[in-house]
Amino acid sequence: FPFGSGFGLENFLKRVNVEKILPWVAKSMPLEDLRDALYQKTLSPTSIPESREALDIELAVARVMLREMVRELRLRGTLTARGYDPILVSGSTLTRAASPQQTLLTLLDGIQPAGITTLILDKHSIIQSLGVAGLIQPYLPVQVLESTAFTSLATVVSLVSESPLGKEILNARLEYENGKFVEVTVSHGSIIALPLRPGESGKLYLEPQHRTRIEASGLVEDFYKVNGGILGLVIDARGRPLEMPSNDKQRDAMVAGWVTALGG
């Protein structure tokens, strides 16, 4: 794709209206201020965000870029209803500048994955090198993926429901390897995180309610085996497709609530 948040930003802004980016900025701002900030970024494409506002803008751009990328891949027939797992994440904005909570929300808002997905961070930007190395040593990428070179961000369960917002749509039980467990009831429109540290695994039992489904989950038994991450096991019940309120105050409060729910 001929765009990115650095040198590719100018090309991206020729393709997408700035109005599409504005709703995804974490704190509401005037449209002209956003235009000016994006223009300044095109003049210094390698600059690192030095303020919370600058980072919020870059993450908003990343969300819309991901949405456009997914839309394009679907038009090409590359993505199917089976979903995609795992998702490898590279780039300094997402892997180093943002907090884990900000990174996860950016990925979920942009990609809007289906079913159960593991998100993995490439903090050392080695994924491109692996692609080249794999041509010479085909097993090397697999070995690196299974090593500590990558960091697991979270395992995410994405729900789709036709129930009204606020209605309870899922009962979940996560059993740990030591025999302990945690049970939660999830409401439509919410996002929650259950503790499951990197390197740990557990059994996840899900009981969808009220016209709720877990697409592309591939369930063949009565539980899912899930792996931990920095943010643990996340259940995203905000719905698909995910849309933002047009009211600035409602949108700001909603985003702040999501970050808090993830431990931020």
Coordinates of C-alpha atoms in Angstrom, one line a residue:
F1 CA 0.0 0.0 0.0
P2 CA 1.5 3.3 -1.1
F3 CA 0.9 5.2 2.2
G4 CA 2.0 5.3 5.8
S5 CA 2.2 7.6 8.8
G6 CA 5.6 8.9 7.8
F7 CA 6.7 9.5 4.2
G8 CA 3.5 7.9 2.9
L9 CA 1.2 10.3 4.7
E10 CA 1.0 12.9 1.9
N11 CA -0.2 10.2 -0.5
F12 CA -2.8 9.0 2.0
L13 CA -4.2 12.5 2.5
K14 CA -4.8 12.7 -1.2
R15 CA -6.8 9.5 -1.0
V16 CA -8.8 10.1 2.2
N17 CA -10.7 13.2 3.4
V18 CA -9.4 14.6 6.7
E19 CA -13.1 14.5 7.9
K20 CA -12.7 10.7 8.1
I21 CA -9.8 11.0 10.5
L22 CA -11.4 13.6 12.9
P23 CA -13.8 11.2 14.7
W24 CA -10.9 8.9 15.7
V25 CA -8.9 11.6 17.5
A26 CA -9.0 10.7 21.2
K27 CA -9.7 14.3 22.3
S28 CA -12.0 16.4 20.1
M29 CA -10.3 19.2 18.2
P30 CA -11.3 21.7 15.4
L31 CA -11.0 20.3 11.9
E32 CA -8.7 23.1 10.8
D33 CA -6.3 22.3 13.7
L34 CA -6.2 18.7 12.5
R35 CA -5.5 19.8 8.9
D36 CA -2.6 22.0 10.1
A37 CA -1.1 19.2 12.3
L38 CA -1.3 16.7 9.4
Y39 CA 0.3 19.3 7.0
Q40 CA 3.2 19.8 9.5
K41 CA 3.7 16.1 9.7
T42 CA 4.0 15.8 5.9
L43 CA 6.8 18.4 6.1
S44 CA 8.7 16.3 8.8
P45 CA 7.6 12.7 8.1
T46 CA 10.3 11.2 10.4
S47 CA 9.3 13.3 13.4
I48 CA 8.3 11.5 16.6
P49 CA 5.1 12.7 18.4
E50 CA 6.3 14.9 21.3
S51 CA 2.9 15.6 22.9
R52 CA -0.2 13.6 23.8
E53 CA -2.2 15.5 21.1
A54 CA 0.4 14.7 18.4
L55 CA 0.3 11.0 19.3
D56 CA -3.5 11.0 19.4
I57 CA -3.5 12.4 15.8
E58 CA -1.0 9.7 14.6
L59 CA -3.1 7.0 16.1
A60 CA -6.2 8.4 14.5
V61 CA -4.5 8.3 11.2
A62 CA -3.3 4.8 11.8
R63 CA -6.9 3.7 12.5
V64 CA -8.2 5.1 9.2
M65 CA -5.3 3.7 7.3
L66 CA -6.0 0.2 8.7
R67 CA -9.7 0.5 7.8
E68 CA -8.8 1.5 4.3
M69 CA -6.3 -1.3 4.0
V70 CA -8.8 -3.9 5.2
R71 CA -11.4 -2.5 2.9
E72 CA -9.0 -2.8 -0.1
L73 CA -8.0 -6.3 0.8
R74 CA -11.6 -7.4 1.0
L75 CA -12.3 -5.9 -2.4
R76 CA -9.3 -7.9 -3.7
G77 CA -10.7 -11.1 -2.1
T78 CA -7.7 -11.5 0.1
L79 CA -9.6 -11.4 3.4
T80 CA -12.4 -13.9 4.0
A81 CA -15.0 -14.5 6.7
R82 CA -12.6 -16.9 8.4
G83 CA -10.7 -14.0 9.9
Y84 CA -6.9 -13.7 10.4
D85 CA -4.7 -14.9 13.2
P86 CA -2.2 -14.0 14.4
I87 CA -1.9 -10.3 13.6
L88 CA 1.8 -9.0 13.7
V89 CA 2.2 -5.3 14.4
S90 CA 5.2 -3.3 13.5
G91 CA 6.1 0.4 13.3
S92 CA 7.4 2.8 15.9
T93 CA 4.1 4.6 16.6
L94 CA 2.2 1.5 17.5
T95 CA 5.0 -0.5 19.1
R96 CA 7.0 2.1 21.0
A97 CA 5.3 5.6 21.2
A98 CA 1.8 4.4 22.2
S99 CA 0.8 2.7 25.4
P100 CA -0.3 -0.9 25.2
Q101 CA -3.9 0.2 25.7
Q102 CA -3.7 2.8 22.9
T103 CA -2.0 0.3 20.5
L104 CA -4.7 -2.3 21.1
L105 CA -7.6 0.1 20.6
T106 CA -6.0 1.5 17.5
L107 CA -5.7 -2.1 16.0
L108 CA -9.2 -3.1 17.0
D109 CA -10.8 0.1 15.8
G110 CA -8.9 -0.1 12.5
I111 CA -8.9 -3.8 11.6
Q112 CA -12.0 -4.8 13.5
P113 CA -11.0 -8.5 13.6
A114 CA -13.6 -11.3 13.8
G115 CA -13.6 -14.3 16.1
I116 CA -10.5 -14.9 18.3
T117 CA -7.3 -13.2 17.4
T118 CA -3.8 -12.9 18.9
L119 CA -2.1 -9.6 18.4
I120 CA 1.7 -9.7 18.5
L121 CA 4.1 -6.7 18.6
D122 CA 7.3 -6.5 16.6
K123 CA 9.1 -3.9 18.8
H124 CA 12.4 -4.5 17.1
S125 CA 11.2 -4.1 13.5
I126 CA 12.5 -7.4 12.3
I127 CA 9.5 -8.7 10.4
Q128 CA 10.7 -7.3 7.1
S129 CA 14.1 -9.0 7.5
L130 CA 12.4 -12.3 8.3
G131 CA 10.6 -12.2 5.0
V132 CA 13.9 -12.0 3.1
A133 CA 15.6 -14.5 5.4
G134 CA 12.7 -16.9 4.9
L135 CA 13.7 -17.2 1.2
I136 CA 17.0 -18.7 2.2
Q137 CA 16.0 -20.5 5.4
P138 CA 12.3 -21.3 5.3
Y139 CA 12.1 -22.4 8.9
L140 CA 13.8 -19.3 10.4
P141 CA 10.6 -17.1 10.5
V142 CA 8.7 -19.9 12.4
Q143 CA 11.5 -20.2 14.9
V144 CA 11.7 -16.5 15.5
L145 CA 8.0 -16.2 15.9
E146 CA 8.1 -18.8 18.6
S147 CA 10.9 -17.0 20.4
T148 CA 10.9 -14.0 22.7
A149 CA 11.8 -11.7 19.8
F150 CA 8.1 -10.8 19.6
T151 CA 5.8 -9.6 22.4
S152 CA 2.2 -10.8 22.8
L153 CA -0.1 -7.8 23.3
A154 CA -3.4 -9.6 23.9
T155 CA -5.7 -12.4 22.8
V156 CA -9.0 -10.7 21.7
V157 CA -12.5 -12.2 21.4
S158 CA -14.6 -10.1 19.1
L159 CA -18.4 -10.3 19.4
V160 CA -21.1 -9.5 17.0
S161 CA -24.6 -8.9 18.4
E162 CA -28.0 -7.7 17.3
S163 CA -29.0 -6.9 20.9
P164 CA -29.5 -3.3 22.2
L165 CA -26.5 -1.5 23.7
G166 CA -26.2 -2.3 27.4
K167 CA -27.8 -5.7 27.2
E168 CA -25.9 -8.7 28.6
I169 CA -24.8 -10.7 25.6
L170 CA -22.1 -13.1 26.9
N171 CA -21.1 -15.2 29.9
A172 CA -17.4 -16.1 30.0
R173 CA -15.3 -18.3 32.2
L174 CA -11.5 -18.3 32.0
E175 CA -9.8 -21.2 33.7
Y176 CA -6.1 -20.9 34.6
E177 CA -3.5 -23.6 34.6
N178 CA -3.3 -23.6 38.4
G179 CA -7.0 -24.5 38.6
K180 CA -8.3 -21.0 39.5
F181 CA -10.9 -19.3 37.3
V182 CA -12.7 -16.0 36.7
E183 CA -16.2 -15.5 35.4
V184 CA -17.7 -12.4 33.8
T185 CA -20.9 -11.2 32.2
V186 CA -20.3 -8.9 29.2
S187 CA -22.7 -6.2 28.0
H188 CA -23.1 -5.1 24.4
G189 CA -21.0 -2.0 23.8
S190 CA -18.3 -2.8 26.4
I191 CA -14.7 -3.9 26.2
I192 CA -13.1 -5.8 29.2
A193 CA -9.8 -7.3 30.0
L194 CA -9.2 -10.5 32.0
P195 CA -5.7 -11.1 33.5
L196 CA -3.6 -13.6 31.6
R197 CA 0.1 -12.8 31.6
P198 CA 2.5 -13.4 28.7
G199 CA 3.6 -17.0 28.7
E200 CA 0.5 -18.2 30.4
S201 CA -2.4 -20.0 28.8
G202 CA -5.9 -21.0 29.9
K203 CA -9.2 -22.5 28.8
L204 CA -11.9 -20.1 27.8
Y205 CA -15.6 -21.1 27.9
L206 CA -18.0 -18.8 26.1
E207 CA -21.8 -18.7 26.3
P208 CA -23.2 -16.1 23.8
Q209 CA -26.7 -14.7 24.6
H210 CA -29.4 -12.8 22.8
R211 CA -28.6 -13.0 19.1
T212 CA -24.8 -12.8 19.7
R213 CA -22.2 -14.7 17.8
I214 CA -18.5 -15.2 17.6
E215 CA -17.6 -15.2 13.9
A216 CA -14.7 -17.2 12.4
S217 CA -14.0 -18.8 15.8
G218 CA -13.4 -22.3 14.5
L219 CA -14.7 -23.9 17.8
V220 CA -14.5 -27.7 17.7
E221 CA -14.7 -28.3 21.4
D222 CA -16.6 -26.7 24.3
F223 CA -13.7 -24.4 25.1
Y224 CA -10.9 -22.4 23.5
K225 CA -7.3 -22.6 24.5
V226 CA -6.0 -19.0 24.8
N227 CA -2.6 -17.5 25.4
G228 CA -1.8 -14.4 27.5
G229 CA -0.3 -11.1 26.7
I230 CA 0.6 -7.7 28.1
L231 CA -3.1 -6.8 28.3
G232 CA -4.3 -10.4 29.0
L233 CA -7.5 -11.7 27.4
V234 CA -9.7 -9.0 26.0
I235 CA -13.4 -9.3 25.1
D236 CA -14.5 -6.7 22.6
A237 CA -18.2 -6.4 22.7
R238 CA -18.4 -2.9 21.1
G239 CA -19.9 -4.4 17.9
R240 CA -19.1 -4.7 14.2
P241 CA -18.9 -2.5 12.3
L242 CA -17.7 -0.1 15.0
E243 CA -18.9 3.5 14.7
M244 CA -18.2 6.5 16.8
P245 CA -20.8 9.0 18.2
S246 CA -21.0 12.3 16.3
N247 CA -21.3 14.2 19.6
D248 CA -17.8 15.3 20.8
K249 CA -18.4 14.9 24.5
Q250 CA -20.0 11.4 24.1
R251 CA -17.1 10.3 21.9
D252 CA -14.4 11.6 24.3
A253 CA -16.1 9.9 27.3
M254 CA -16.5 6.6 25.4
V255 CA -12.8 6.5 24.4
A256 CA -11.7 7.3 27.9
G257 CA -13.9 4.6 29.2
W258 CA -12.4 2.0 26.8
V259 CA -8.8 2.9 27.9
T260 CA -9.8 2.7 31.6
A261 CA -11.4 -0.7 31.0
L262 CA -8.1 -2.0 29.6
G263 CA -6.2 -0.8 32.6
G264 CA -4.9 2.5 31.2

